[in-house]
C-alpha atoms as one frame of an Amber mdcrd trajectory, in Angstrom:
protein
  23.408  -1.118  -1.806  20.297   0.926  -2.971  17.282  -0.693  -1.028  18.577
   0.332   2.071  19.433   3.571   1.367  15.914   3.787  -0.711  12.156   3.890
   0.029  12.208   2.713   3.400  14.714   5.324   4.723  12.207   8.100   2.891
   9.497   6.438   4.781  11.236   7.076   8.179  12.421  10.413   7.752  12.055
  12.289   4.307   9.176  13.711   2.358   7.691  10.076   2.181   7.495  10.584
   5.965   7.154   7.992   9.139   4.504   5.230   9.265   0.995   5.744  10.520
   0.897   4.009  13.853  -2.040   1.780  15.010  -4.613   0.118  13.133  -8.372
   0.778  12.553 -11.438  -0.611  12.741 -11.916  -3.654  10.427 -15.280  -4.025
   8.801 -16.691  -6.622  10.818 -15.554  -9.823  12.368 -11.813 -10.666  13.595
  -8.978  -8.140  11.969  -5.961  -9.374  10.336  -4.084  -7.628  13.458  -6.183
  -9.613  16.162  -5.690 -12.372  13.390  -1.557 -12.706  13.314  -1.564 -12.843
  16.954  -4.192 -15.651  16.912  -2.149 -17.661  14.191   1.497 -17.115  16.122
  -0.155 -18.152  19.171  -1.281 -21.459  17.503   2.040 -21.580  15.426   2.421
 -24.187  12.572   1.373 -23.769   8.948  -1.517 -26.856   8.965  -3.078 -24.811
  11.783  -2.431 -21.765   9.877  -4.662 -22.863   6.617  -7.443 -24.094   8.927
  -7.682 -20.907  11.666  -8.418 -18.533   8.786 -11.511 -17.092   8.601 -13.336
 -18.609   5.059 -10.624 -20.971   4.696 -13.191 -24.022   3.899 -15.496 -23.707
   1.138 -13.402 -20.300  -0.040 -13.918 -21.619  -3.462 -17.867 -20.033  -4.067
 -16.499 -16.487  -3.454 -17.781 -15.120  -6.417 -14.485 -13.356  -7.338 -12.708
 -16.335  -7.293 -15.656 -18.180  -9.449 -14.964 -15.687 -12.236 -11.161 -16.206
 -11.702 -11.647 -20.374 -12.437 -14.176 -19.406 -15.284 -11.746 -17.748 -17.192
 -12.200 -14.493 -17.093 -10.013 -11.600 -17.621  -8.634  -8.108 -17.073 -10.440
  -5.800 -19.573 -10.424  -2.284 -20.438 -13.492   0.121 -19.474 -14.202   3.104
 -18.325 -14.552   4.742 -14.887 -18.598   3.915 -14.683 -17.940   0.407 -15.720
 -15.006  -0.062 -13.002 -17.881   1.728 -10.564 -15.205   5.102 -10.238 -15.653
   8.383 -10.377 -14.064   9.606 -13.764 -12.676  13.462 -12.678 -11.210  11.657
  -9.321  -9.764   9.191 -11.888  -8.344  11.606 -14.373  -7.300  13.714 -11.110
  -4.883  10.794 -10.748  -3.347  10.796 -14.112  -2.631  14.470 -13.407  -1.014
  14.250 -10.349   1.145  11.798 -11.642   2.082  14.170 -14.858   2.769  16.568
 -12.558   6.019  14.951 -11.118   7.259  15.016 -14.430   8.339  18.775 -13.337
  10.417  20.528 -10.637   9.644  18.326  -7.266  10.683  20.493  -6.066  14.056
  20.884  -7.622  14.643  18.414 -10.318  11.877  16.036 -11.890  10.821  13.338
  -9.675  11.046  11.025 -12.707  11.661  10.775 -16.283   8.761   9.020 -17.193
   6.263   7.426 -15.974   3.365   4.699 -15.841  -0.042   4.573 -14.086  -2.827
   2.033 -13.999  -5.843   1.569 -12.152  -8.818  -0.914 -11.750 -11.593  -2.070
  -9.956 -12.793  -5.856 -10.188 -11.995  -6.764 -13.550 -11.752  -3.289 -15.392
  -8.480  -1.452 -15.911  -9.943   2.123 -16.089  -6.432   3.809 -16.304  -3.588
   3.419 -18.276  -1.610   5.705 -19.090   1.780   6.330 -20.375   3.703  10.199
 -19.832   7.366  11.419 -20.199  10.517   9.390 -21.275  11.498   5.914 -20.815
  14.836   6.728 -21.519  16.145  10.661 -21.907  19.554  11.007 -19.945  23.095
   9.574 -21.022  25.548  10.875 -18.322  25.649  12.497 -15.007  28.347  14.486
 -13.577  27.826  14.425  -9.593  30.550  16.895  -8.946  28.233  19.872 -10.417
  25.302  17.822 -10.848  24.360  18.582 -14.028  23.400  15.838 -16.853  23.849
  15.251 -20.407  20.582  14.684 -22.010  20.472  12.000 -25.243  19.557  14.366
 -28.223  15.761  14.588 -28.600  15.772  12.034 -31.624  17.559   9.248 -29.252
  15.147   9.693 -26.878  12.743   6.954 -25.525   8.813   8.059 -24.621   7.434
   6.064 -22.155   4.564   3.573 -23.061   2.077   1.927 -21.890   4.224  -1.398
 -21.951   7.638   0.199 -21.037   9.052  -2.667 -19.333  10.601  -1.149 -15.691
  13.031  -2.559 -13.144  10.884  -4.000 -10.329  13.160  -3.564  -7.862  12.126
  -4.730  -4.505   8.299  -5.275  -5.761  10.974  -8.958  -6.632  10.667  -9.134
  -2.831   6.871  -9.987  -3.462   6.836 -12.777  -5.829   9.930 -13.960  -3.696
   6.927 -14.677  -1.005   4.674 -15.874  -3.308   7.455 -19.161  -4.176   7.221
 -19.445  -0.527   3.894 -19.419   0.328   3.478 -22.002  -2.498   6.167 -24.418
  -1.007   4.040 -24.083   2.086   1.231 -25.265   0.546   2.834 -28.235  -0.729
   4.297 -29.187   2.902   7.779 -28.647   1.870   8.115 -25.292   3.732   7.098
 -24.388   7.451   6.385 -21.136   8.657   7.793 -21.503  11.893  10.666 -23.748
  11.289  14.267 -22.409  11.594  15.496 -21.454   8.838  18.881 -23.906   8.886
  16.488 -26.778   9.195  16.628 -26.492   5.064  19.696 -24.291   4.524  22.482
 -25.484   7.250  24.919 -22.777   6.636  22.617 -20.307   7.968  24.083 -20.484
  11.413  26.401 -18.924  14.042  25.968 -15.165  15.592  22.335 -16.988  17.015
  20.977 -16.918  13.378  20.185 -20.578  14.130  17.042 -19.052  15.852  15.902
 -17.027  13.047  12.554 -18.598  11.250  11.070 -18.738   7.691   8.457 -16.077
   9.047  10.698 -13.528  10.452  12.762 -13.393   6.767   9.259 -13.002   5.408
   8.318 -10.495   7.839  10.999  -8.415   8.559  11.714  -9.198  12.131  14.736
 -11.413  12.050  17.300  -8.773  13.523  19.707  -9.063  10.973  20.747  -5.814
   9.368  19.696  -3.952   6.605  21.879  -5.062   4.031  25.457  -6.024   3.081
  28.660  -5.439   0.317  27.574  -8.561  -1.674  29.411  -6.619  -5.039  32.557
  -6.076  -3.044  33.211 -10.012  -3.639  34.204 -11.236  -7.185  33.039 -14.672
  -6.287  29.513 -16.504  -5.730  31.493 -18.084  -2.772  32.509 -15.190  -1.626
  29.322 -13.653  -1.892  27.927 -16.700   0.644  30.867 -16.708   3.065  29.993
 -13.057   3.564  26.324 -14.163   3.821  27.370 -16.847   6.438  29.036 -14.434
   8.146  26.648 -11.908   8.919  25.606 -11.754  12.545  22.541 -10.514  14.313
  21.719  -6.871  15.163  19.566  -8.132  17.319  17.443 -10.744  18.518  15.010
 -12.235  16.087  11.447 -11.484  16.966  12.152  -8.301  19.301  12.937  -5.623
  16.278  11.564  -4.737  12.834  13.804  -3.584  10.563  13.553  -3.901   6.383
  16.682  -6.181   5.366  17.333  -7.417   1.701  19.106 -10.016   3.592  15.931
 -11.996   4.364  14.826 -12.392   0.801  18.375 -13.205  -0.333  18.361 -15.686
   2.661  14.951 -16.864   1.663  16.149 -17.449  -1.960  18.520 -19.881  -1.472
  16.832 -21.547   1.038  14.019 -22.029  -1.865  16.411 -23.118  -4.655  17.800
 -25.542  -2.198  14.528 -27.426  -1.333  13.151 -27.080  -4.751  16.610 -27.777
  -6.195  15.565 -25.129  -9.307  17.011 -21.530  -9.180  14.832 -18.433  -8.545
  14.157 -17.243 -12.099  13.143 -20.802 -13.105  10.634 -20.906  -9.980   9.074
 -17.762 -10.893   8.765 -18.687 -14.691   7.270 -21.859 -13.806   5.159 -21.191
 -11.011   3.791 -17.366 -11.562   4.438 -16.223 -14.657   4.036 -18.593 -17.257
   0.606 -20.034 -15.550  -0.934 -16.015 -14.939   0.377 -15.006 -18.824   2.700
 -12.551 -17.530   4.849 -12.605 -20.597   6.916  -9.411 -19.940   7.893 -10.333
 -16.608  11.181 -12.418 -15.416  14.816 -11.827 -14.575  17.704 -11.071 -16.798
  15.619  -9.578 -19.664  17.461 -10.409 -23.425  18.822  -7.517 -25.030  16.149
  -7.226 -27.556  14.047  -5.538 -24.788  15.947  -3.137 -23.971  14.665  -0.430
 -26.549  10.896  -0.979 -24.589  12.789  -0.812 -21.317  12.709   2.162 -19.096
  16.297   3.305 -18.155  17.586   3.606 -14.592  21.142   5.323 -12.845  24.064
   6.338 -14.309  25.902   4.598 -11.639  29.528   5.906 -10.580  30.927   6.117
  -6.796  30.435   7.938  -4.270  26.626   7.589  -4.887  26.731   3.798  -6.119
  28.987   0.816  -4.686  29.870   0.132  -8.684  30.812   2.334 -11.559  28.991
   0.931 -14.492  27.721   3.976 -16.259  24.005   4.221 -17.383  22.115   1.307
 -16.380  19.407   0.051 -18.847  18.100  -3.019 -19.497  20.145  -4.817 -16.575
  19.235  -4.690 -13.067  19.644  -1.644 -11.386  20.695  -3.173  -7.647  24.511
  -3.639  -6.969  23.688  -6.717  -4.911  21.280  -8.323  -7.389  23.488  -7.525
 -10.248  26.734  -9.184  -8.770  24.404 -12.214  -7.836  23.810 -12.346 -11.515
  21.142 -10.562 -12.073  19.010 -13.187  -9.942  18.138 -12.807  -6.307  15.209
 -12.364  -3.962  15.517  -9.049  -2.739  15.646  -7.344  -6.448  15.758  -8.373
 -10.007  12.345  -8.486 -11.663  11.621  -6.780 -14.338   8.119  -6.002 -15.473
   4.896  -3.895 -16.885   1.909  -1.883 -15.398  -0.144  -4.511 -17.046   1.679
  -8.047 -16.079   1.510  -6.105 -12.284  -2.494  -5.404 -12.821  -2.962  -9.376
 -13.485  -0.947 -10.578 -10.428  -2.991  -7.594  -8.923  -6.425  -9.520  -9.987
  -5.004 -13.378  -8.904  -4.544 -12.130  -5.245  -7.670 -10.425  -5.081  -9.627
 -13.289  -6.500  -7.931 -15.860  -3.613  -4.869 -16.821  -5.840  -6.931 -17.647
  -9.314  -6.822 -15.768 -12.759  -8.468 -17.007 -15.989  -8.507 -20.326 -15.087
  -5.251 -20.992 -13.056  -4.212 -20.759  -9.743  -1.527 -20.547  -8.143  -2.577
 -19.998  -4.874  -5.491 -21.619  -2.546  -7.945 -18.149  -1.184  -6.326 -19.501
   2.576  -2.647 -18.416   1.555  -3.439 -15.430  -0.650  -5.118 -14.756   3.535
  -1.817 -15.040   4.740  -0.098 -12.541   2.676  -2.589  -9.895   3.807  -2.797
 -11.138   7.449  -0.507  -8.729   9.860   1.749 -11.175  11.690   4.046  -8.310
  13.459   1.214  -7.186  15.524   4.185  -6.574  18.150   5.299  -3.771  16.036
   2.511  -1.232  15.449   2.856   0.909  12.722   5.036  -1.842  10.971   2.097
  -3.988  10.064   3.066  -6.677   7.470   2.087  -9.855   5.870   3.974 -12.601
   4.264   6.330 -10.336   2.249   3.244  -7.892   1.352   3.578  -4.836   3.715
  -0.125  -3.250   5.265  -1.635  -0.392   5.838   0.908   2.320   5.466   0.064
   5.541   4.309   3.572   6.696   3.317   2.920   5.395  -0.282  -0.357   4.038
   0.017  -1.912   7.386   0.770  -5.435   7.806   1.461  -5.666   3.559  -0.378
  -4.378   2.782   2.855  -6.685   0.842   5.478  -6.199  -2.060   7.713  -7.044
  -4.416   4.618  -4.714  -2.431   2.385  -1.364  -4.881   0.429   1.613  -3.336
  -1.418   4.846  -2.838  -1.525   7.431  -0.163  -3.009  10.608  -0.557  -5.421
  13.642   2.076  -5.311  13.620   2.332  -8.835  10.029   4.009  -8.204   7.780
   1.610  -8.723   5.452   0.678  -6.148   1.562  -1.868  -6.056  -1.404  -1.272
  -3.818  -4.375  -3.661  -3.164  -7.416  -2.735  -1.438  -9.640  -5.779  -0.821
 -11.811  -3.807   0.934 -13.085  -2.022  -2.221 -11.723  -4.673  -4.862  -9.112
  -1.973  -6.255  -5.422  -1.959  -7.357  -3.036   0.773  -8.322  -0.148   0.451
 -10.314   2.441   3.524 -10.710   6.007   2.563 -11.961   8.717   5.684 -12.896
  12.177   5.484 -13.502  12.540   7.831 -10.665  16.530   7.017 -10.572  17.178
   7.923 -14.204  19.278   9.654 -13.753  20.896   9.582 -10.033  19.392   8.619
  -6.752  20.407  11.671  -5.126  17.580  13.497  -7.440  14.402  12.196  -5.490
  13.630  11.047  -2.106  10.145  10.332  -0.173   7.015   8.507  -1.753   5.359
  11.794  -2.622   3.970  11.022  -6.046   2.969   7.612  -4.779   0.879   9.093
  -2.303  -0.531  12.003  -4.589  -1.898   9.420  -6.861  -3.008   7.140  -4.093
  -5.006   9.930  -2.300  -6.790  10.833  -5.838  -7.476   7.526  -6.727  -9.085
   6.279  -3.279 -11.658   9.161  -4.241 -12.282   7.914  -7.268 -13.705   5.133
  -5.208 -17.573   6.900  -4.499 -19.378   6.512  -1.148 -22.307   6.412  -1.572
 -25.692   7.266   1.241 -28.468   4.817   1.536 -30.630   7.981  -0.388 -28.254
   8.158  -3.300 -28.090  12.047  -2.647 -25.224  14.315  -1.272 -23.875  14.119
   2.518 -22.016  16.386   4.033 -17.611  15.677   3.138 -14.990  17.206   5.047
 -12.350  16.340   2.135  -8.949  15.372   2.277  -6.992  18.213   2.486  -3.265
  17.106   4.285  -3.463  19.479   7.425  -6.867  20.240   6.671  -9.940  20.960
   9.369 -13.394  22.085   9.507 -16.525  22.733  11.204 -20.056  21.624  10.229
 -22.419  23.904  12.914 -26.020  23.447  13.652 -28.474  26.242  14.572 -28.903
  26.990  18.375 -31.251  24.771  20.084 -33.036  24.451  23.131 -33.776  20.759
  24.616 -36.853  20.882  26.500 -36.089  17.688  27.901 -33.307  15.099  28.974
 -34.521  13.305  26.208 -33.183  15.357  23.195 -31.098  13.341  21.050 -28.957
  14.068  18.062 -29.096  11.267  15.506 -27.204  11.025  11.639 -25.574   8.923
  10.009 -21.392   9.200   9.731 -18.869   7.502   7.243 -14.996   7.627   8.505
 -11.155   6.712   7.260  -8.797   8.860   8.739  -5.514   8.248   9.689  -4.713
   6.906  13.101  -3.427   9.281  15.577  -3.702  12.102  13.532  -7.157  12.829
  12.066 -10.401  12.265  13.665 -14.203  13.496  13.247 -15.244  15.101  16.640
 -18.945  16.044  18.122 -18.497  18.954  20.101 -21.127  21.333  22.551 -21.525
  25.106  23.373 -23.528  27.049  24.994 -22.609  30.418  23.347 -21.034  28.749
  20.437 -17.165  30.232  21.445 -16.380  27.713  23.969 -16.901  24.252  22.906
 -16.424  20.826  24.863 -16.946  17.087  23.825 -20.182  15.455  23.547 -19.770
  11.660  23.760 -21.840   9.607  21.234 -22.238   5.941  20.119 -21.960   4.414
  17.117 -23.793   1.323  15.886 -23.063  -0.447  11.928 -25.312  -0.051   9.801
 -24.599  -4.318   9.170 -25.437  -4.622  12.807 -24.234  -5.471  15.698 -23.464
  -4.147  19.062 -23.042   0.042  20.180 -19.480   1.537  20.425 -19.113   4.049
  23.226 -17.032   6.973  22.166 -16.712   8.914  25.856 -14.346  11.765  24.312
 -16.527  12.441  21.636 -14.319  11.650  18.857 -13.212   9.016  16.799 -11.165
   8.036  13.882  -8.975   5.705  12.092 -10.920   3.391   9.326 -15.122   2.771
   9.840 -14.719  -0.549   7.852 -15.946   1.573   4.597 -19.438   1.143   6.049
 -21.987   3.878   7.012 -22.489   3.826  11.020 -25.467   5.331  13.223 -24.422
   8.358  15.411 -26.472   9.033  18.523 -25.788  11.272  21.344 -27.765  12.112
  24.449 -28.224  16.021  25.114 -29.258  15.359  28.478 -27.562  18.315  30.724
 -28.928  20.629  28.159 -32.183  20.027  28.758 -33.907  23.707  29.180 -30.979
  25.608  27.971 -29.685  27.002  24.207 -26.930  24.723  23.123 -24.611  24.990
  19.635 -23.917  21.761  17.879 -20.866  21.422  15.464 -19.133  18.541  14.018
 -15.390  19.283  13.796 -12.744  17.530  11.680  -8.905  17.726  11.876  -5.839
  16.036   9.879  -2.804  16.947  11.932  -0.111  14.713  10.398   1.201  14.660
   6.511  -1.214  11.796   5.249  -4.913  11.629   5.426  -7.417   9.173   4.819
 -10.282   9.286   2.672 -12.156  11.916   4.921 -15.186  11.841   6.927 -18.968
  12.226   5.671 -22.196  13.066   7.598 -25.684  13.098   6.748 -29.196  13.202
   7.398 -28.337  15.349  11.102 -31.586  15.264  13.114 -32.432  16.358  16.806
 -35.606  15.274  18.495 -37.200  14.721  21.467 -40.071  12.844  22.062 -42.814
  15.263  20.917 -40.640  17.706  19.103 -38.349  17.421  16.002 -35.557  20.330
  16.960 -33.819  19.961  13.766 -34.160  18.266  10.433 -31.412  18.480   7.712
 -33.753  16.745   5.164 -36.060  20.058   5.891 -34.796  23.163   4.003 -35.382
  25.508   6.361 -33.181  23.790   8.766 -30.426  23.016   6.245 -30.535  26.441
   5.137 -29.394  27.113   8.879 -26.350  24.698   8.506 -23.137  26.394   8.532
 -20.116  24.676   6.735 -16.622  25.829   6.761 -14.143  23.290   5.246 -17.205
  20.778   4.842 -18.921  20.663   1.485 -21.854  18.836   0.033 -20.334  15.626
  -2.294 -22.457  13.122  -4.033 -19.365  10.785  -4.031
């Protein structure tokens, strides 16, 4: 009952706010959107393995070298993990800061963050209560708080309710069975679970339950029936919203579908798969369903569930799953179920990000780990999403977010980010339902802590000084003005170097004209990598979305102000609720053949520079 109700309703409408549409640049080559339409046009999951870019000889990535050699997750600090400590700590704050009034009642009892890059875990930390409320009265919403002594404080291995992060290693099972050629992507799904028919869900595939896009709904009773056979007839039953491939829409239904259709070609239930195949081979020790009752004193409670707000009246909820569905369904399904740490998440974190290998076993080949990260619903923009791993979506991911960018969210308030393209992961799990759902809604502090920790992430110049940063500010803008100049010929060019990730559709960096520096127009420019390749033509004189976390050469013509004074700014703007990691400029020349206009490296000219909303940042 709660996962549609949850994080994906907050990410339409509430504080967690709508999707970022489009996509962005990717760094170089083909990009996993161009990508999922290649491999749906070829179809088949041989072809799949083999169209991926790196798929032969993935094995001498370095990353995954380490992986095979046995190396592990360690703790470090910030200059070890190559972050920025205050940015780092910055995080750790902002997610202490939930702990109070957001903007009514706390956004969560307690809380856990973690954060790495490449092997190092330079966050951990642990703040409020695993477990502090015993009842909740809904009709004056007030709470009765365990006396301080009963109380739980969170830890650093508080064990939380996954929620629908289970959706993930759901995917993983299948991605395995792909591997072994017991699973196709493309094959209907009642090719290995017959009762999966009538109401045209005979033409629903493995992908589309992987991906969202079968059309069934969003969810179903499963807790109104007493029986496990009454739990599948209602299954069975359930007819499509629409028709498969031509909608996305979040269901629980295609993970529970996808589970059975996994224990029945395996012939080993769900909890057995994932002790066998993820957990026990990657270490994860304090991960699996159903956890025994002598866990629950290191286990972070969840609701105190009653109607109207919950489909079952079972009191405070601790220690057993907090989803009606996956609780009737014993505790075991794909949609919900897991239960797990910050840590145990970090190394699953560090397998996918080394191509499916961690100290010495895989469970994964680098191809697959490719296809959880590859957007297949490229007919759906804004809705980007991999093999069960969703892409790109700033609503939780905050500023993390780019078109390389893996996660997923849990209702409970949980939620993992990867970032390939900087070899990062961020963990932050609360019990943000302890103790009613009806006390938090939106992604907000998964998007706080996001934003700080993709600046603990430094960009650096080729110079290893300062460039010019516009920040990150949500609704934020500036202007970063030049001098008056006067081009004595068509020649005149302006010339630096720019750095850009901001969200697409709603911020961009813009080059702008004047000629008495009140009225100001666009000034196209082109932009070449600074890895190479070939000019992009930017005819409105703006651009945004993601650079590929690369620097890129700016150049713009100031032909038709040759003879005449003319005011240079750069301008940038974040109109919508989420921003990326901002926009940086530096080393801003303008020359002409015989005559250097302007030099920032000169310190009378950068004396001349005016910034508003644009300071100097080493990082």
């Amino acid at each position: 009952m709660e996962e549609h109700t949850g994080d994906e309703e907050a990410r339409r409408g509430g504080p967690g706010g709508p999707a970022a549409p489009g996509a962005g640049t990717p760094a170089s080559g083909m990009s996993r959107r161009r990508l999922g339409a290649r491999l749906l046009a070829l179809g088949g999951v041989l072809v799949l393995h083999a169209a991926l870019p790196g798929a032969a000889g993935a094995s001498g990535h370095p990353a995954e070298r380490r992986a095979l050699q046995g190396l592990r997750l360690r703790y470090g600090s910030a200059r070890q993990a190559g972050l920025v400590e205050k940015h780092l700590e910055a995080a750790a704050d902002e997610a202490r800061r939930f702990l109070g009034p957001s903007p009514e009642h706390p956004y969560y009892a307690g809380a856990v963050v973690l954060a790495g890059r490449g092997r190092t875990i330079a966050l951990h930390r642990a703040m409020g209560e695993a477990v502090r409320y015993a009842d909740y009265d809904g009709r004056t919403d007030r709470v009765r708080e365990f006396p301080a002594a009963q109380r739980i404080p969170m830890t650093e291995d508080t064990v939380f309710d996954l929620a629908s992060l289970t959706k993930l290693f759901t995917s993983l099972l299948a991605v395995q069975q792909m591997e072994r050629g017991h699973l196709e992507l493309e094959a209907p799904v009642d090719r290995y679970l017959p009762e999966f028919t009538g109401g045209g869900k005979e033409l629903i595939t493995v992908r589309q339950l992987l991906t969202h896009t079968s059309g069934l709904r969003s969810w179903a009773p499963f807790y109104q029936q007493s029986t496990r056979e009454g739990q599948l007839r209602m299954l069975w039953a359930v007819r499509l919203q629409e028709a498969p491939g031509t909608v996305y829409r979040y269901s629980d239904l295609n993970l529970i579908a996808l589970q059975l259709l996994l224990e029945r070609i395996t012939g080993h239930t769900l909890d057995l798969l994932l002790q066998d195949e993820i957990t026990a081979p990657l270490g994860m020790h304090r991960t699996r369903y159903n956890p025994p009752l002598s866990w629950r004193r290191i286990t972070a409670a969840t609701e105190v569930q009653r109607p109207p707000w919950s489909g079952l009246d079972r009191g405070l909820v601790w220690g057993e799953v907090h989803d009606e569905n996956a609780y009737a369904l014993g505790g075991v399904a794909g949609h919900a179920g897991v239960f797990g740490t910050a840590w145990d998440l970090a190394v699953l974190a560090r397998t996918l990000l080394d191509g499916g290998a961690y100290a010495g076993k895989r469970i994964l080949r680098p191809a697959s780990v490719e296809l959880l990260f590859t957007d297949f619903n490229t007919a759906f923009p804004g809705d980007d999403h991999g093999l069960g791993f969703e892409l790109y979506q700033h609503w939780y991911m905050g500023a993390m977010a780019t078109p390389h960018s893996a996660g997923h969210t849990g209702f409970t308030g949980t939620s993992l980010v990867l970032d390939p393209s900087t070899d990062s992961f961020l963990i932050l799990l609360g019990n943000s339902v302890h103790p009613v759902r009806t006390w938090r809604a939106g992604s907000a502090p998964r998007v706080a802590v996001g934003n700080r920790f993709a600046r603990a992430v430094p960009v650096r110049t080729k110079h290893g000084g300062p460039a010019w940063y516009s920040g990150m500010e949500t609704g934020g803008s500036g202007t970063l003005t030049l001098p008056p100049l006067t081009p004595a010929t068509a020649a005149a060019r302006l010339r630096c170097a720019v750095w850009w990730d901001t969200v697409p559709g709603e911020g961009a960096l813009h080059l702008e004209a004047s000629a008495d520096g009140e009225t100001w127009e666009p000034l196209p420019f082109t932009t070449l990598r600074s890895t190479g390749g070939s000019p992009e033509q930017w005819p409105q004189g703006s651009v945004g979305g993601w650079s590929g976390r690369i620097w890129h050469r700016l150049e713009a013509p100031l032909t038709a102000w040759a003879g005449r004074p003319v005011h240079l700014r750069f301008r940038h703007t974040a109109t919508g609720r989420y921003v990326g990691r901002g926009v940086y400029v530096d080393v801003v020349r303008v020359a002409e053949p015989a005559r250097l206009l302007f030099a920032e490296d000169r310190p009378a000219d950068a004396s001349r520079l005016e910034a508003t909303g644009w300071t100097h940042a080493t990082d």
